[in-house]
XYZ file of N, CA and C in Angstrom:
570
model
N 103.175 122.130 74.987
C 103.684 120.907 75.451
C 103.195 119.591 74.742
N 103.875 118.577 74.724
C 103.415 117.560 73.892
C 102.471 116.758 74.822
N 101.226 116.255 74.262
C 100.175 115.952 75.072
C 100.501 115.016 76.032
N 101.139 113.802 75.379
C 101.521 112.746 76.654
C 102.467 112.961 77.648
N 103.141 114.261 77.534
C 103.849 114.755 78.781
C 102.975 115.549 79.656
N 102.043 116.379 79.311
C 101.059 117.107 79.931
C 100.265 116.020 80.487
N 99.811 115.094 80.013
C 98.640 114.434 80.336
C 99.064 113.182 81.428
N 100.527 112.803 81.324
C 101.072 111.960 82.356
C 100.650 112.117 83.883
N 100.283 111.386 84.747
C 100.121 111.344 85.981
C 100.216 109.827 86.579
N 100.561 109.782 87.937
C 100.670 108.653 88.387
C 99.355 108.154 89.339
N 98.557 107.750 88.483
C 97.297 107.243 89.321
C 97.340 105.885 90.124
N 96.426 105.706 90.923
C 96.552 104.499 91.765
C 95.028 103.650 91.424
N 94.194 104.252 90.814
C 92.917 103.664 90.590
C 92.857 102.823 89.096
N 93.460 101.544 89.148
C 93.363 100.900 87.967
C 92.321 99.780 88.128
N 91.876 99.452 87.043
C 90.701 98.548 86.663
C 91.329 97.064 86.936
N 90.918 96.396 87.777
C 91.691 95.056 88.152
C 91.184 93.984 87.102
N 90.389 94.335 86.112
C 89.995 93.270 84.993
C 90.568 93.871 83.903
N 91.046 95.007 83.727
C 91.785 95.268 82.267
C 93.230 94.680 82.251
N 93.363 94.435 80.989
C 94.509 93.824 80.632
C 95.428 94.699 79.932
N 96.689 94.437 79.791
C 97.665 95.032 78.929
C 98.325 93.857 78.050
N 98.449 93.854 76.993
C 98.934 92.968 76.018
C 100.376 92.692 75.970
N 100.852 91.788 75.664
C 102.214 91.721 75.557
C 103.074 92.595 74.264
N 102.090 92.544 73.298
C 102.666 93.715 72.245
C 102.690 95.182 72.739
N 101.777 95.565 73.591
C 101.725 96.830 74.348
C 102.762 97.032 75.149
N 103.188 95.918 75.928
C 104.257 95.972 76.767
C 105.611 96.144 76.053
N 105.601 95.327 75.091
C 106.690 95.240 74.125
C 107.145 96.858 73.632
N 106.005 97.354 73.310
C 106.197 98.906 72.788
C 106.708 99.785 74.013
N 106.258 99.687 75.105
C 106.713 100.296 76.364
C 108.118 100.124 76.597
N 108.528 98.811 76.470
C 110.104 98.333 76.691
C 110.954 98.915 75.730
N 110.369 98.976 74.360
C 111.188 99.403 73.377
C 111.559 101.115 73.523
N 110.495 101.769 74.152
C 110.620 103.141 74.434
C 111.882 103.314 75.510
N 111.842 102.488 76.442
C 112.928 102.521 77.472
C 114.173 101.964 76.727
N 114.178 101.110 75.836
C 115.448 100.734 75.376
C 116.056 101.744 74.506
N 115.235 102.681 73.930
C 115.708 103.530 73.057
C 115.946 104.814 73.774
N 115.999 104.887 75.154
C 116.236 106.045 75.937
C 117.798 106.375 75.701
N 118.206 107.907 75.842
C 119.544 108.262 75.792
C 120.308 107.194 76.908
N 121.460 107.371 76.468
C 122.523 106.582 77.578
C 123.696 107.089 77.414
N 124.374 107.337 78.463
C 125.677 107.844 78.670
C 126.676 107.015 78.242
N 127.465 107.423 77.197
C 128.575 106.570 76.585
C 128.215 105.234 76.017
N 126.998 105.201 75.555
C 126.406 104.160 75.001
C 126.491 102.895 75.930
N 126.540 102.911 77.345
C 126.806 101.785 78.050
C 125.583 101.076 78.224
N 124.418 101.409 78.132
C 123.271 100.977 78.108
C 122.688 99.695 79.382
N 122.977 100.499 80.653
C 122.871 99.760 81.586
C 121.425 99.157 82.235
N 120.467 99.755 81.678
C 119.293 99.638 82.075
C 118.529 98.190 81.709
N 117.957 97.375 82.840
C 117.549 96.124 82.454
C 116.065 96.057 83.236
N 115.490 94.936 82.587
C 113.954 95.066 82.858
C 113.553 93.542 83.426
N 112.753 93.470 84.605
C 112.178 92.379 84.674
C 110.672 92.441 84.614
N 109.804 91.796 83.758
C 108.482 92.103 83.333
C 107.475 91.066 83.758
N 106.557 91.521 84.481
C 105.310 90.757 84.828
C 103.976 91.270 84.379
N 103.264 90.238 83.829
C 101.850 90.624 83.393
C 100.881 89.860 84.470
N 99.914 90.637 84.957
C 98.994 90.276 85.910
C 98.645 88.808 85.698
N 98.795 87.986 86.886
C 98.305 86.618 86.358
C 99.464 85.682 86.191
N 100.644 86.389 85.965
C 101.722 85.420 85.909
C 102.744 85.415 86.997
N 103.719 84.474 87.244
C 104.458 84.216 88.445
C 105.286 85.719 88.678
N 105.776 86.180 87.814
C 106.860 87.105 87.815
C 105.968 88.346 88.410
N 104.852 88.664 87.853
C 103.906 89.849 88.355
C 103.767 89.521 90.025
N 103.426 88.281 90.536
C 103.104 87.986 91.801
C 104.438 88.250 92.435
N 105.477 87.791 92.084
C 106.721 87.920 92.793
C 107.171 89.551 92.879
N 106.762 90.259 91.889
C 106.870 91.761 92.019
C 105.981 92.513 92.840
N 104.864 91.818 92.877
C 103.612 92.534 93.898
C 104.114 91.995 95.240
N 104.520 91.079 95.469
C 105.146 90.662 96.826
C 106.219 91.388 97.625
N 106.885 92.176 96.607
C 107.927 92.976 97.160
C 107.635 94.472 97.473
N 106.354 94.877 97.006
C 106.053 96.337 97.410
C 105.620 96.455 98.768
N 105.885 97.496 99.089
C 105.918 98.164 100.666
C 104.203 98.467 100.905
N 104.018 98.436 101.920
C 102.459 98.403 102.440
C 101.647 99.547 101.557
N 102.205 100.751 101.363
C 101.393 101.724 100.666
C 101.108 101.207 99.313
N 101.828 100.583 98.602
C 101.871 100.422 97.082
C 100.918 99.066 97.020
N 101.074 98.191 98.047
C 100.544 96.594 98.021
C 99.011 96.887 97.796
N 98.449 97.835 98.428
C 96.848 98.117 98.288
C 96.410 98.313 96.927
N 97.124 98.979 96.079
C 96.587 99.304 94.715
C 97.293 98.720 93.641
N 98.540 98.563 93.690
C 99.291 98.266 92.481
C 99.058 96.734 91.971
N 98.461 95.995 92.531
C 98.134 94.578 92.142
C 96.990 94.416 91.130
N 96.412 95.889 91.167
C 95.203 95.879 89.979
C 95.929 96.496 88.787
N 97.201 96.591 88.677
C 97.905 97.128 87.398
C 97.838 95.864 86.260
N 97.892 96.203 85.089
C 97.949 95.103 84.333
C 99.354 94.476 84.129
N 100.499 95.427 84.494
C 101.886 94.759 84.436
C 102.519 95.517 85.317
N 103.542 94.812 85.810
C 104.561 95.544 86.776
C 105.946 95.102 85.904
N 106.872 96.270 85.987
C 108.219 96.161 85.437
C 109.093 96.495 86.536
N 110.091 95.758 86.989
C 111.218 96.131 87.731
C 112.181 96.752 86.657
N 112.875 97.705 87.242
C 113.700 98.614 86.241
C 114.828 98.606 87.021
N 116.058 97.977 86.431
C 117.299 97.942 87.157
C 118.399 98.574 86.273
N 119.546 99.089 87.009
C 120.779 99.728 86.471
C 121.823 99.268 87.001
N 123.055 99.960 86.588
C 124.509 99.470 87.097
C 124.489 99.875 88.469
N 125.290 98.926 89.096
C 125.665 99.139 90.430
C 127.111 99.080 90.565
N 127.955 99.769 90.158
C 129.189 99.741 90.018
C 129.936 100.423 91.242
N 130.336 99.689 92.271
C 130.750 100.162 93.523
C 132.138 100.939 93.382
N 132.759 100.428 92.341
C 134.166 100.770 92.168
C 134.170 101.883 91.062
N 133.046 102.198 90.411
C 133.090 103.139 89.692
C 131.859 104.290 89.687
N 132.201 105.445 90.459
C 131.412 106.305 90.801
C 130.430 106.817 89.564
N 131.174 107.117 88.649
C 130.708 107.811 87.573
C 129.558 106.762 86.765
N 129.978 105.617 86.652
C 129.117 104.338 86.188
C 127.887 104.401 87.029
N 128.124 104.204 88.192
C 126.977 104.349 89.436
C 126.056 105.320 88.893
N 126.540 106.553 89.030
C 125.714 107.870 88.996
C 125.089 108.000 87.530
N 125.609 107.818 86.607
C 125.211 107.861 85.203
C 124.272 106.816 84.878
N 124.430 105.652 85.452
C 123.481 104.473 85.307
C 122.041 104.889 85.950
N 121.967 105.643 86.974
C 120.804 106.242 87.676
C 120.345 107.138 86.704
N 121.007 107.947 86.037
C 120.537 109.054 85.105
C 119.683 108.179 83.900
N 120.447 107.098 83.554
C 119.891 106.241 82.469
C 118.640 105.846 82.724
N 118.510 105.177 84.024
C 117.339 104.551 84.304
C 116.114 105.597 84.341
N 116.300 106.807 84.942
C 115.308 107.868 84.852
C 114.740 108.112 83.515
N 115.773 108.409 82.649
C 115.476 108.583 81.240
C 114.689 107.604 80.469
N 114.959 106.174 80.859
C 114.283 105.021 80.354
C 112.880 104.870 81.016
N 112.574 105.245 82.144
C 111.285 105.213 83.044
C 110.568 106.428 82.434
N 111.175 107.510 82.213
C 110.472 108.844 81.522
C 109.756 108.349 80.128
N 110.712 107.809 79.292
C 110.308 107.457 77.883
C 109.281 106.299 78.050
N 109.336 105.368 78.730
C 108.594 104.443 78.985
C 107.268 105.014 79.481
N 107.155 105.810 80.390
C 105.865 106.429 80.836
C 104.883 107.319 79.855
N 105.824 108.022 78.867
C 105.337 108.810 77.866
C 104.718 107.950 76.951
N 105.479 106.770 76.344
C 104.867 105.863 75.644
C 103.695 105.273 76.005
N 103.367 104.957 77.262
C 102.497 104.339 78.042
C 101.185 105.235 77.601
N 101.488 106.543 78.162
C 100.270 107.427 78.098
C 99.734 107.692 76.536
N 100.689 107.639 75.715
C 100.180 107.641 74.223
C 99.360 106.563 73.821
N 99.421 105.704 74.644
C 98.712 104.241 74.117
C 97.798 104.070 75.050
N 97.153 104.975 75.887
C 95.944 105.039 76.772
C 96.362 104.183 78.106
N 97.587 104.124 78.524
C 97.944 103.177 79.688
C 98.300 104.245 80.647
N 98.300 103.966 81.870
C 98.641 104.850 83.098
C 99.687 104.479 83.519
N 100.916 105.067 83.578
C 102.253 104.574 84.337
C 102.347 105.143 85.720
N 102.993 104.310 86.565
C 103.118 104.648 87.871
C 104.277 104.238 88.558
N 105.554 104.979 88.410
C 106.826 104.638 88.970
C 106.762 104.490 90.276
N 107.332 103.462 90.960
C 107.441 103.486 92.548
C 108.783 103.020 92.960
N 109.265 103.584 94.037
C 110.270 103.322 94.768
C 110.099 102.547 95.986
N 109.071 102.295 96.340
C 108.402 101.636 97.480
C 108.136 100.294 97.242
N 109.511 99.786 97.346
C 109.551 98.016 97.368
C 110.871 97.615 98.007
N 110.952 96.497 98.294
C 111.984 95.774 98.949
C 112.850 95.495 97.917
N 113.905 96.215 97.428
C 114.836 95.756 96.555
C 115.587 94.658 96.772
N 116.018 94.188 97.989
C 116.760 93.190 98.492
C 115.698 92.050 97.939
N 114.700 92.063 98.206
C 113.886 90.621 97.942
C 113.495 90.626 96.552
N 113.473 91.852 95.846
C 113.395 91.664 94.352
C 114.782 91.175 93.529
N 115.808 91.560 94.235
C 117.198 91.040 93.702
C 117.306 89.444 94.075
N 116.758 88.913 95.205
C 116.857 87.560 95.594
C 115.874 86.740 94.627
N 114.657 87.549 94.520
C 113.441 86.596 93.580
C 113.963 86.588 92.251
N 114.688 87.471 91.939
C 114.979 87.351 90.314
C 116.559 87.300 90.000
N 117.210 86.818 90.910
C 118.657 86.545 90.651
C 119.318 87.681 90.135
N 118.975 88.995 90.517
C 119.513 90.215 89.686
C 121.303 90.103 90.158
N 121.976 90.205 89.338
C 123.253 90.311 89.378
C 123.818 91.459 90.377
N 125.038 91.013 91.033
C 125.580 92.012 91.796
C 125.815 93.475 91.389
N 126.166 93.297 89.985
C 126.450 94.631 89.454
C 125.322 95.355 88.699
N 124.099 94.950 89.245
C 122.906 95.664 88.889
C 122.207 96.059 90.282
N 121.360 97.164 90.002
C 120.779 97.658 91.450
C 119.107 97.758 90.952
N 118.249 97.121 91.543
C 116.784 97.414 91.463
C 116.508 98.737 91.875
N 115.913 99.603 91.226
C 115.832 101.059 91.584
C 114.036 101.301 91.582
N 113.344 100.820 90.508
C 112.152 101.386 90.260
C 111.133 100.112 89.999
N 109.881 100.066 90.518
C 108.780 99.210 89.715
C 107.927 100.130 89.037
N 107.892 99.966 87.872
C 106.910 100.575 86.859
C 105.497 99.763 86.986
N 104.346 100.451 87.501
C 102.968 99.784 87.342
C 102.493 100.421 85.880
N 101.990 99.467 85.400
C 101.145 100.108 84.034
C 99.765 99.394 84.129
N 98.731 100.368 84.164
C 97.346 99.833 84.149
C 96.587 100.893 83.407
N 95.260 100.423 83.234
C 94.001 101.087 82.654
C 93.407 101.645 83.890
N 92.781 103.042 83.790
C 92.232 103.502 84.834
C 90.877 102.980 84.904
N 90.192 102.810 86.283
C 88.958 102.333 86.287
C 87.958 103.122 86.064
N 87.017 102.566 85.281
C 85.763 103.726 84.950
C 84.739 103.583 86.024
N 84.673 102.456 86.598
C 83.800 102.184 87.723
C 84.279 102.468 89.151
N 83.718 103.479 89.829
C 84.517 103.845 91.148
C 84.111 102.836 92.267
N 83.272 101.945 91.913
C 83.150 101.089 92.898
C 84.112 99.761 92.997
N 85.152 99.783 91.776
C 86.147 98.929 91.936
C 87.180 99.390 92.870
N 87.232 100.717 93.261
C 88.341 101.309 93.928
C 88.227 101.365 95.463
N 89.304 101.283 96.139
C 89.183 101.738 97.697
C 88.826 103.144 97.687
N 88.191 103.609 98.692
C 87.808 105.085 98.837
C 89.050 105.916 98.922
N 90.108 105.419 99.570
C 91.066 106.259 99.830
C 92.019 106.521 98.510
N 91.981 105.384 97.532
C 92.597 105.296 96.418
C 91.760 106.314 95.376
N 90.469 106.437 95.392
C 89.656 107.197 94.579
C 89.824 108.563 95.031
N 89.963 108.810 96.327
C 90.139 110.285 96.786
C 91.692 110.649 96.441
N 92.505 109.952 96.272
C 93.783 110.529 95.986
C 93.847 110.686 94.541
N 93.292 109.983 93.891
C 93.301 110.099 92.195
C 92.363 111.503 91.881
N 91.567 111.768 92.827
C 90.830 113.085 92.394
C 91.482 114.236 92.814
N 92.671 114.289 93.446
C 93.111 115.345 93.833
C 93.645 116.109 92.575
N 93.815 117.569 92.627
C 94.457 118.001 91.442
C 95.835 117.877 91.347
N 96.217 117.582 90.119
C 97.878 117.402 89.912
C 98.378 118.833 89.461
N 99.280 119.010 90.549
C 100.092 120.282 90.480
C 101.411 120.126 90.592
N 102.214 121.282 90.085
C 103.604 121.377 90.118
C 103.933 122.719 90.383
N 105.162 122.939 90.914
C 105.738 124.291 91.394
C 105.783 125.262 89.990
N 105.574 126.265 90.055
C 105.839 127.384 89.052
C 107.180 127.407 88.606
N 107.494 127.569 87.386
C 108.624 127.691 86.681
C 109.431 128.426 87.496
N 109.055 129.967 87.877
C 109.672 130.958 88.678
C 110.281 130.329 90.003
N 109.910 129.104 90.636
C 110.412 128.556 91.805
C 111.460 127.683 91.622
N 111.608 127.109 90.269
C 112.463 125.988 89.901
C 113.501 126.445 88.919
N 113.382 127.128 88.113
C 114.150 127.496 86.940
C 114.848 128.932 87.247
N 116.082 128.959 87.217
C 116.837 130.261 87.445
C 117.632 130.638 86.686
N 118.337 131.890 86.541
C 119.298 132.303 85.676
C 120.141 133.296 86.491
N 121.326 133.641 86.123
C 122.248 134.390 86.725
C 122.705 133.687 88.243
N 121.651 133.524 88.852
C 122.248 132.901 90.272
C 121.183 132.020 90.849
N 121.299 131.106 91.627
C 120.234 130.519 92.403
C 119.053 131.327 93.077
N 118.108 131.262 92.831
C 117.038 131.903 93.345
C 116.199 133.046 92.463
N 117.091 133.365 91.362
C 116.608 134.619 90.516
C 116.044 133.868 89.409
N 114.719 134.177 89.244
C 113.771 133.108 88.078
C 114.257 133.712 86.719
N 114.333 132.403 85.983
C 114.753 132.421 84.706
C 113.450 133.251 83.907
N 113.684 134.241 83.091
C 112.536 134.838 82.306
C 112.970 134.834 80.907
N 112.126 134.453 79.984
C 112.297 134.169 78.537
C 112.943 135.521 77.953
N 112.545 136.760 78.433
C 113.039 138.061 77.742
C 114.173 138.576 78.547
N 115.380 137.826 78.898
C 116.517 138.302 79.517
C 117.526 138.990 78.849
């Protein structure tokens, strides 16, 4: 497996003093821009805040309580939006797929640059819509935190340090990849 995919994980223990440059953010955004898109519609849009600027502060203010504790230590927060076509179910659904692909590519790009990505759904989308004048035909779906991991454990809340120290696990392929019928595990030598 490609190392940036294998090494990607959603940490919370960011160094609140580490920064991420505008050039680095641009590279991450380019990865999202070049993600696959259904029918070349390119519905994904970004609102970008670097720690210390007004956009970052507004994005941080929309986070729900679980994320408010750790995400403001990120070097950047990116609101990721896609189409919200109430009259076109296909565009609505495919826009969400395009957004997921963009966030995945942005995450892999970030990891390749030594930056930790953490996508979050825990934010007030209505507040984000109002704060940034998001058009009615777009829907805010994800805030992507980008940060550098803290080397000094004293910078972290003990709960954050504990959560980040937990093993990263996924279900085995035998439980999620099937062949012939649902529940029958896929095996390479079938």
